[in-house]
GROMACS .gro file of N, CA and C in nm:
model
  306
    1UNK      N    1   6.500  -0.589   0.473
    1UNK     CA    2   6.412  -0.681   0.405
    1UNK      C    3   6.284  -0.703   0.486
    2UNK      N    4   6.291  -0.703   0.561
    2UNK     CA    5   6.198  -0.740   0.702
    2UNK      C    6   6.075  -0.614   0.728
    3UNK      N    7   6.138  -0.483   0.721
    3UNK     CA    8   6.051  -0.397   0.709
    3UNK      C    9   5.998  -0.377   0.597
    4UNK      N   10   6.036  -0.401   0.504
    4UNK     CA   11   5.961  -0.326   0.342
    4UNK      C   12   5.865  -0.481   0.365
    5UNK      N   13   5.889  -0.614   0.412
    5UNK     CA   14   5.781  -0.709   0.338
    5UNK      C   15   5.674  -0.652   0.513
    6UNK      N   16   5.713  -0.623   0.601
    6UNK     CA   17   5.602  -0.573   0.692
    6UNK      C   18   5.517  -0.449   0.647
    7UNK      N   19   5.606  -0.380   0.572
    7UNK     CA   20   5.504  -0.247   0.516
    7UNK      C   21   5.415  -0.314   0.448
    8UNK      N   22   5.463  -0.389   0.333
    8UNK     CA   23   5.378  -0.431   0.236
    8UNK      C   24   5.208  -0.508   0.289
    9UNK      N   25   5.333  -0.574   0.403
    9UNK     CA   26   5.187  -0.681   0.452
    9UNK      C   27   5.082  -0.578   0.518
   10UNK      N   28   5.148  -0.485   0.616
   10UNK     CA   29   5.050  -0.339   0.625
   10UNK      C   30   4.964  -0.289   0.519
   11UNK      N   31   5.001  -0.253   0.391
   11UNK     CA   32   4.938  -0.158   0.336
   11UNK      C   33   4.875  -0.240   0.217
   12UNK      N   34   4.835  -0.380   0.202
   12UNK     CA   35   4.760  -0.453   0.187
   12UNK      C   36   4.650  -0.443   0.161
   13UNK      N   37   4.564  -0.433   0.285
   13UNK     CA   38   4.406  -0.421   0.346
   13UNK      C   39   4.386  -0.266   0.276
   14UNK      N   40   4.468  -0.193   0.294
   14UNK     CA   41   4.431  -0.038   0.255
   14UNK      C   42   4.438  -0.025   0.046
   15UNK      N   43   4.486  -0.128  -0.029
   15UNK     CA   44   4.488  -0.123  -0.123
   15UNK      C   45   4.399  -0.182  -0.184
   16UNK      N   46   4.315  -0.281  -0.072
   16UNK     CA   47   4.192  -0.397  -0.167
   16UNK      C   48   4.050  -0.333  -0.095
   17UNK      N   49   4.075  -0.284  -0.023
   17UNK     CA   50   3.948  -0.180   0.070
   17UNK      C   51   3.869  -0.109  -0.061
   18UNK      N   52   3.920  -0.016  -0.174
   18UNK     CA   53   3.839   0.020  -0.241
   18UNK      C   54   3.821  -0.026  -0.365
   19UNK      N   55   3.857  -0.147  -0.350
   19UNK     CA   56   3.800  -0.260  -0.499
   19UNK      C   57   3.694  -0.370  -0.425
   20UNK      N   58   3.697  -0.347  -0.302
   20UNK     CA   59   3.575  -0.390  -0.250
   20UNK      C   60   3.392  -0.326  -0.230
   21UNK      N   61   3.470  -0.190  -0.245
   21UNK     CA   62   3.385  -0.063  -0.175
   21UNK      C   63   3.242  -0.090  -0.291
   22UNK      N   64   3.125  -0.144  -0.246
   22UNK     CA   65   3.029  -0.127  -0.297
   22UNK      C   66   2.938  -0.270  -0.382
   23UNK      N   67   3.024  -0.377  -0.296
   23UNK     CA   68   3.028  -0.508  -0.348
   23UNK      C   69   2.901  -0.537  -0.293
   24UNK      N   70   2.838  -0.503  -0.202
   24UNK     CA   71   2.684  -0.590  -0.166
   24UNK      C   72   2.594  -0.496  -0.166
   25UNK      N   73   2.609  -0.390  -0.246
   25UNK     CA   74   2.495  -0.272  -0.301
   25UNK      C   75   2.420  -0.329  -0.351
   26UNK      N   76   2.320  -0.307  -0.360
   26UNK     CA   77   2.183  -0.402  -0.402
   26UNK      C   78   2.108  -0.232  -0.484
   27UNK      N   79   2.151  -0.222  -0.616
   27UNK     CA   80   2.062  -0.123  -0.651
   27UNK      C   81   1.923  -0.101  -0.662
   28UNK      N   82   1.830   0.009  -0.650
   28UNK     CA   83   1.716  -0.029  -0.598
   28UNK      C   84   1.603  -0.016  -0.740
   29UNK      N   85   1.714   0.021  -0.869
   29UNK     CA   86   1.605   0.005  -1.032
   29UNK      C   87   1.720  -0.028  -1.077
   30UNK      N   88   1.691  -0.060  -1.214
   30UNK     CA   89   1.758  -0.113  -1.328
   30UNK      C   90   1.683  -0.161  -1.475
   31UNK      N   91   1.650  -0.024  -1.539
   31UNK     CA   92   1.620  -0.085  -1.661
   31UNK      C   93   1.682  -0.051  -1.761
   32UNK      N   94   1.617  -0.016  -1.891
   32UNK     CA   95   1.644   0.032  -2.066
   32UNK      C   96   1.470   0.067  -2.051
   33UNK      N   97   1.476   0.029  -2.201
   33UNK     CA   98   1.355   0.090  -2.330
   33UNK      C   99   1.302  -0.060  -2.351
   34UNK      N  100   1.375  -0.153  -2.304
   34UNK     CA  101   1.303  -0.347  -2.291
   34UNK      C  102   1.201  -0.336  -2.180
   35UNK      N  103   1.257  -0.301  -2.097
   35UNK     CA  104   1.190  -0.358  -1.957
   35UNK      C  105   1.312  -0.295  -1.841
   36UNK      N  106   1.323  -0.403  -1.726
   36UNK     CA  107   1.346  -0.342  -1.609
   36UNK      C  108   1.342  -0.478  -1.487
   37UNK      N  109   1.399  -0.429  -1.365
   37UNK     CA  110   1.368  -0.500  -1.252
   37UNK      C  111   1.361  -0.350  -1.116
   38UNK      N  112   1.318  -0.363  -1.040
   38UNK     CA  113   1.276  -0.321  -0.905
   38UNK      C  114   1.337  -0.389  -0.817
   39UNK      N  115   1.385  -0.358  -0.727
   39UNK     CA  116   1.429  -0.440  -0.596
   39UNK      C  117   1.350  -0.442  -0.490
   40UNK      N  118   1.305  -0.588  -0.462
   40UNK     CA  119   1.138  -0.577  -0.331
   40UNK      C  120   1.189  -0.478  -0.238
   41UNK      N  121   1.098  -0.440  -0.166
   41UNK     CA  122   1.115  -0.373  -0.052
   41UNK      C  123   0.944  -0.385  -0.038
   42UNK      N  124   0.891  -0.356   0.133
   42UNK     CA  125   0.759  -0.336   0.144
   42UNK      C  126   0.741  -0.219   0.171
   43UNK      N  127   0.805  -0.101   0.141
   43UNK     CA  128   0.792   0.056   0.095
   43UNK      C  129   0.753   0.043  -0.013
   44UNK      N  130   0.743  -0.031  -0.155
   44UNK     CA  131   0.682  -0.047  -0.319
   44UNK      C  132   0.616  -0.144  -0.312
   45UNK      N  133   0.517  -0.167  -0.217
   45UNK     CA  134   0.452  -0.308  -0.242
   45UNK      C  135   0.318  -0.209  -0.297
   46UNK      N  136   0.312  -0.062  -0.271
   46UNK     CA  137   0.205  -0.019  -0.381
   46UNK      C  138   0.210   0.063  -0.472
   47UNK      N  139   0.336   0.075  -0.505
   47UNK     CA  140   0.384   0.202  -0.618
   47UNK      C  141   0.516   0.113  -0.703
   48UNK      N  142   0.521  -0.004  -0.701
   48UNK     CA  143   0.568  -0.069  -0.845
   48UNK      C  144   0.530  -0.059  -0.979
   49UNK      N  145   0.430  -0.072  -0.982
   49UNK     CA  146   0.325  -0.009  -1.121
   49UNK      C  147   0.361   0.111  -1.164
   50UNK      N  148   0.355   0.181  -1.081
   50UNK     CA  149   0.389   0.319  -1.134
   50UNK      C  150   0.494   0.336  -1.119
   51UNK      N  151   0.575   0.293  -1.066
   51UNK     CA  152   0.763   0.342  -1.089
   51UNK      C  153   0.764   0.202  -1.254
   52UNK      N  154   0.736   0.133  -1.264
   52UNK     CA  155   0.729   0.064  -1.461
   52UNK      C  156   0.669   0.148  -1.520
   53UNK      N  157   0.588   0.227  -1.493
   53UNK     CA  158   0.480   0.263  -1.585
   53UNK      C  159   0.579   0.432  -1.643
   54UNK      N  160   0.579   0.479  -1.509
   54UNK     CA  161   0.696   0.626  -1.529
   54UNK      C  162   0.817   0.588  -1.605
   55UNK      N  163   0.891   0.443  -1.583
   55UNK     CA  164   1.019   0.442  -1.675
   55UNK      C  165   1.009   0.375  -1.840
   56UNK      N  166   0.831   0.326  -1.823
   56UNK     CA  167   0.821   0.245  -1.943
   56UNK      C  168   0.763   0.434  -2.101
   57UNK      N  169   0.735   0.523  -2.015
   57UNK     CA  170   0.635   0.614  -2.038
   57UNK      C  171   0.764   0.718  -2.066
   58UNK      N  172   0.926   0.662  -2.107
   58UNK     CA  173   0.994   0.774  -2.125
   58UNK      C  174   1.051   0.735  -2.296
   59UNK      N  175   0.992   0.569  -2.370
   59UNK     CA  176   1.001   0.576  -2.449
   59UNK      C  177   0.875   0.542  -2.516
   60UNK      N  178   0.749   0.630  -2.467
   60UNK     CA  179   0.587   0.614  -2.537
   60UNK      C  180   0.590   0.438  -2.507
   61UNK      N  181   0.603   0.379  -2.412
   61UNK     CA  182   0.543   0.222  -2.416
   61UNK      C  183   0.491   0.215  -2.276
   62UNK      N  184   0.428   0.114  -2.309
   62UNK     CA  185   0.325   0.062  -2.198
   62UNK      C  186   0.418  -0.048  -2.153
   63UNK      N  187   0.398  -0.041  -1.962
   63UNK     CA  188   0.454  -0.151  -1.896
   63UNK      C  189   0.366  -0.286  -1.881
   64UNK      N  190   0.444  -0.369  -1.865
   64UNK     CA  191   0.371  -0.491  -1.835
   64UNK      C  192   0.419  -0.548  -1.752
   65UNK      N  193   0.390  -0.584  -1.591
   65UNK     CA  194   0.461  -0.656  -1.442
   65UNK      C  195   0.458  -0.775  -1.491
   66UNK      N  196   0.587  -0.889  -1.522
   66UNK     CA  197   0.575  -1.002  -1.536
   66UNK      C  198   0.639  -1.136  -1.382
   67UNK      N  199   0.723  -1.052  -1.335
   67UNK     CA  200   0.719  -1.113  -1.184
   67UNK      C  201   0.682  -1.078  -1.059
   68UNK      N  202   0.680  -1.124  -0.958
   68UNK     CA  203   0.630  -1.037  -0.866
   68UNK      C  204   0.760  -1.155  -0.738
   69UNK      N  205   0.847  -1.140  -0.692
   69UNK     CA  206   0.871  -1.233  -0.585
   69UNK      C  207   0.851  -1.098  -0.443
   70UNK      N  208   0.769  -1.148  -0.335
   70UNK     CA  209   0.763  -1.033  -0.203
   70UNK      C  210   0.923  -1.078  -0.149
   71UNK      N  211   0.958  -1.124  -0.140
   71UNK     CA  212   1.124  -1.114  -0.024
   71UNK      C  213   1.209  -1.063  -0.043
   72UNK      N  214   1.248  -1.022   0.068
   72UNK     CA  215   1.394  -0.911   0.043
   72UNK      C  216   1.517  -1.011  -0.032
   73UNK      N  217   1.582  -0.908  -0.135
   73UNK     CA  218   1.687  -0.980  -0.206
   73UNK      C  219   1.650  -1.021  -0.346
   74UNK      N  220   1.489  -1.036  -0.374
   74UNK     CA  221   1.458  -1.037  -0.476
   74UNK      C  222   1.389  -0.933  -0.611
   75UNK      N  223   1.353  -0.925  -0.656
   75UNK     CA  224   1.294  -0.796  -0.733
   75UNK      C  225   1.165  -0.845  -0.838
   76UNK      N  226   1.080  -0.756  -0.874
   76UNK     CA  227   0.994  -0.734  -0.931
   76UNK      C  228   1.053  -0.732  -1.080
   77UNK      N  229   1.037  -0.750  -1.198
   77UNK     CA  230   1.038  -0.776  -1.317
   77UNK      C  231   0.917  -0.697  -1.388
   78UNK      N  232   1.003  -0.626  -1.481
   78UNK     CA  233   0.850  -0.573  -1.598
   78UNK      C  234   0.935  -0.541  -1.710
   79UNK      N  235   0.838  -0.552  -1.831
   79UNK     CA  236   0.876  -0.496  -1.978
   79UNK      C  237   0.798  -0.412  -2.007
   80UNK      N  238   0.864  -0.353  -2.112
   80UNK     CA  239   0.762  -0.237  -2.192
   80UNK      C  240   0.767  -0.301  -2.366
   81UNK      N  241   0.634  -0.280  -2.369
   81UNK     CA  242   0.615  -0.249  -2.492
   81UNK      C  243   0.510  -0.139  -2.534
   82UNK      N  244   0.525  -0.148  -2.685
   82UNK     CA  245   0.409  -0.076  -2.736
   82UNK      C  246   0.275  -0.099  -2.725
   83UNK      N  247   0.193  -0.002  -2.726
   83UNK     CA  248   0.073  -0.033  -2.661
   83UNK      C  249  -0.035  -0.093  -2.797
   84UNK      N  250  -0.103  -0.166  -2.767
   84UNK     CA  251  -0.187  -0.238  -2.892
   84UNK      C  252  -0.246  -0.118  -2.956
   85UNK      N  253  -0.247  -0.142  -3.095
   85UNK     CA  254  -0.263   0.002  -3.217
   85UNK      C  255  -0.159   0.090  -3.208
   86UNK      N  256  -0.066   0.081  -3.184
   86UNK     CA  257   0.037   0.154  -3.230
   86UNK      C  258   0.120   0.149  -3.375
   87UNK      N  259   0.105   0.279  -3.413
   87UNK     CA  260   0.143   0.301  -3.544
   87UNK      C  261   0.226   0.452  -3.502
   88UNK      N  262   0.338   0.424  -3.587
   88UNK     CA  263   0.468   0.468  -3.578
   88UNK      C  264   0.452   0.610  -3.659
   89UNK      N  265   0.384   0.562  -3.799
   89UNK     CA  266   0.345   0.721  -3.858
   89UNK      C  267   0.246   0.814  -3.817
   90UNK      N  268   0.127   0.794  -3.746
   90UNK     CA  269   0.079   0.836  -3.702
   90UNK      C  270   0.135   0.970  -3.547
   91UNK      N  271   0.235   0.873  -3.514
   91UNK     CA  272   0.275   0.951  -3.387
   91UNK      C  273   0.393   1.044  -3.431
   92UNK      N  274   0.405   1.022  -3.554
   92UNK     CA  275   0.524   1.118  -3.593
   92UNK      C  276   0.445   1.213  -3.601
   93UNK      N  277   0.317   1.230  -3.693
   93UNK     CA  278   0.277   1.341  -3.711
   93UNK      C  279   0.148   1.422  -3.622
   94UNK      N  280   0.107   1.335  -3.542
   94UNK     CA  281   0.023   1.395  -3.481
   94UNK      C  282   0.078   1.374  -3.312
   95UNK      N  283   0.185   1.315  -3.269
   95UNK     CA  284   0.243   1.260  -3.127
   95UNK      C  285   0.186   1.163  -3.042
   96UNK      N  286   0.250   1.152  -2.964
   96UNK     CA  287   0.213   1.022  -2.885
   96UNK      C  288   0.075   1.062  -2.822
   97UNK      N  289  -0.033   0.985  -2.744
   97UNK     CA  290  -0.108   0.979  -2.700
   97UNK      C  291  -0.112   1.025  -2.509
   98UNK      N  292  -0.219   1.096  -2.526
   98UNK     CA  293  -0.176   1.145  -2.391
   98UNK      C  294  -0.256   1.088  -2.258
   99UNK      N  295  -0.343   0.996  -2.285
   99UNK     CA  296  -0.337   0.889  -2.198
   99UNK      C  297  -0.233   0.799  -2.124
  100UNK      N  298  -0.227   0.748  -2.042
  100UNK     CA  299  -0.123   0.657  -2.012
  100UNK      C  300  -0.187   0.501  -1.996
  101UNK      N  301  -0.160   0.394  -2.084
  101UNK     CA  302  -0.178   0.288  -2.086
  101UNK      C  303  -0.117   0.172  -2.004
  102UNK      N  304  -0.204   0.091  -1.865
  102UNK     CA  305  -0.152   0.044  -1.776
  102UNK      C  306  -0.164  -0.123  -1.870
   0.00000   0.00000   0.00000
């Protein structure tokens, strides 16, 4: 009795180890076809714009930065939308515009 509840209490730590594995990952994007967040870092304090603008630009919309916090732990905020004059039949038949709208 004594050894099987000592195994158990052993092999414990080794059974909750990988339901832990990845608990204070802090991913460094996260959006859709809405919008998005960034995770600060001062490596993107000048290429945030353009990492919204590249993920807003994979469904034809224009980004828009609506937060900005600088400290680690927090993140940058943006949405996409459509860009003003957008018309839906138009781009069916002639395609999206090949400008990029900041």
């Amino acid at each position: 009795m004594r050894k099987g509840l000592l195994a158990a209490l052993l092999l414990v730590p080794f059974a909750a180890a990988p339901a832990a594995a990845g608990f204070l990952d802090v991913r460094p994007f996260e959006g859709n076809d809405t919008g998005g967040i960034i995770a600060w870092s001062p490596a993107i304090a000048h290429v945030y714009r353009d990492i919204a603008a590249a993920h807003c630009a994979q469904w034809n919309k224009a980004a828009q930065i609506t937060s900005v916090h600088r400290r680690y732990g927090d993140y940058v905020s943006f949405k996409c939308h459509f860009p003003k004059g957008y018309d839906p039949r138009k781009w069916m038949v002639y395609g999206p515009p090949v400008r990029t709208l900041y």
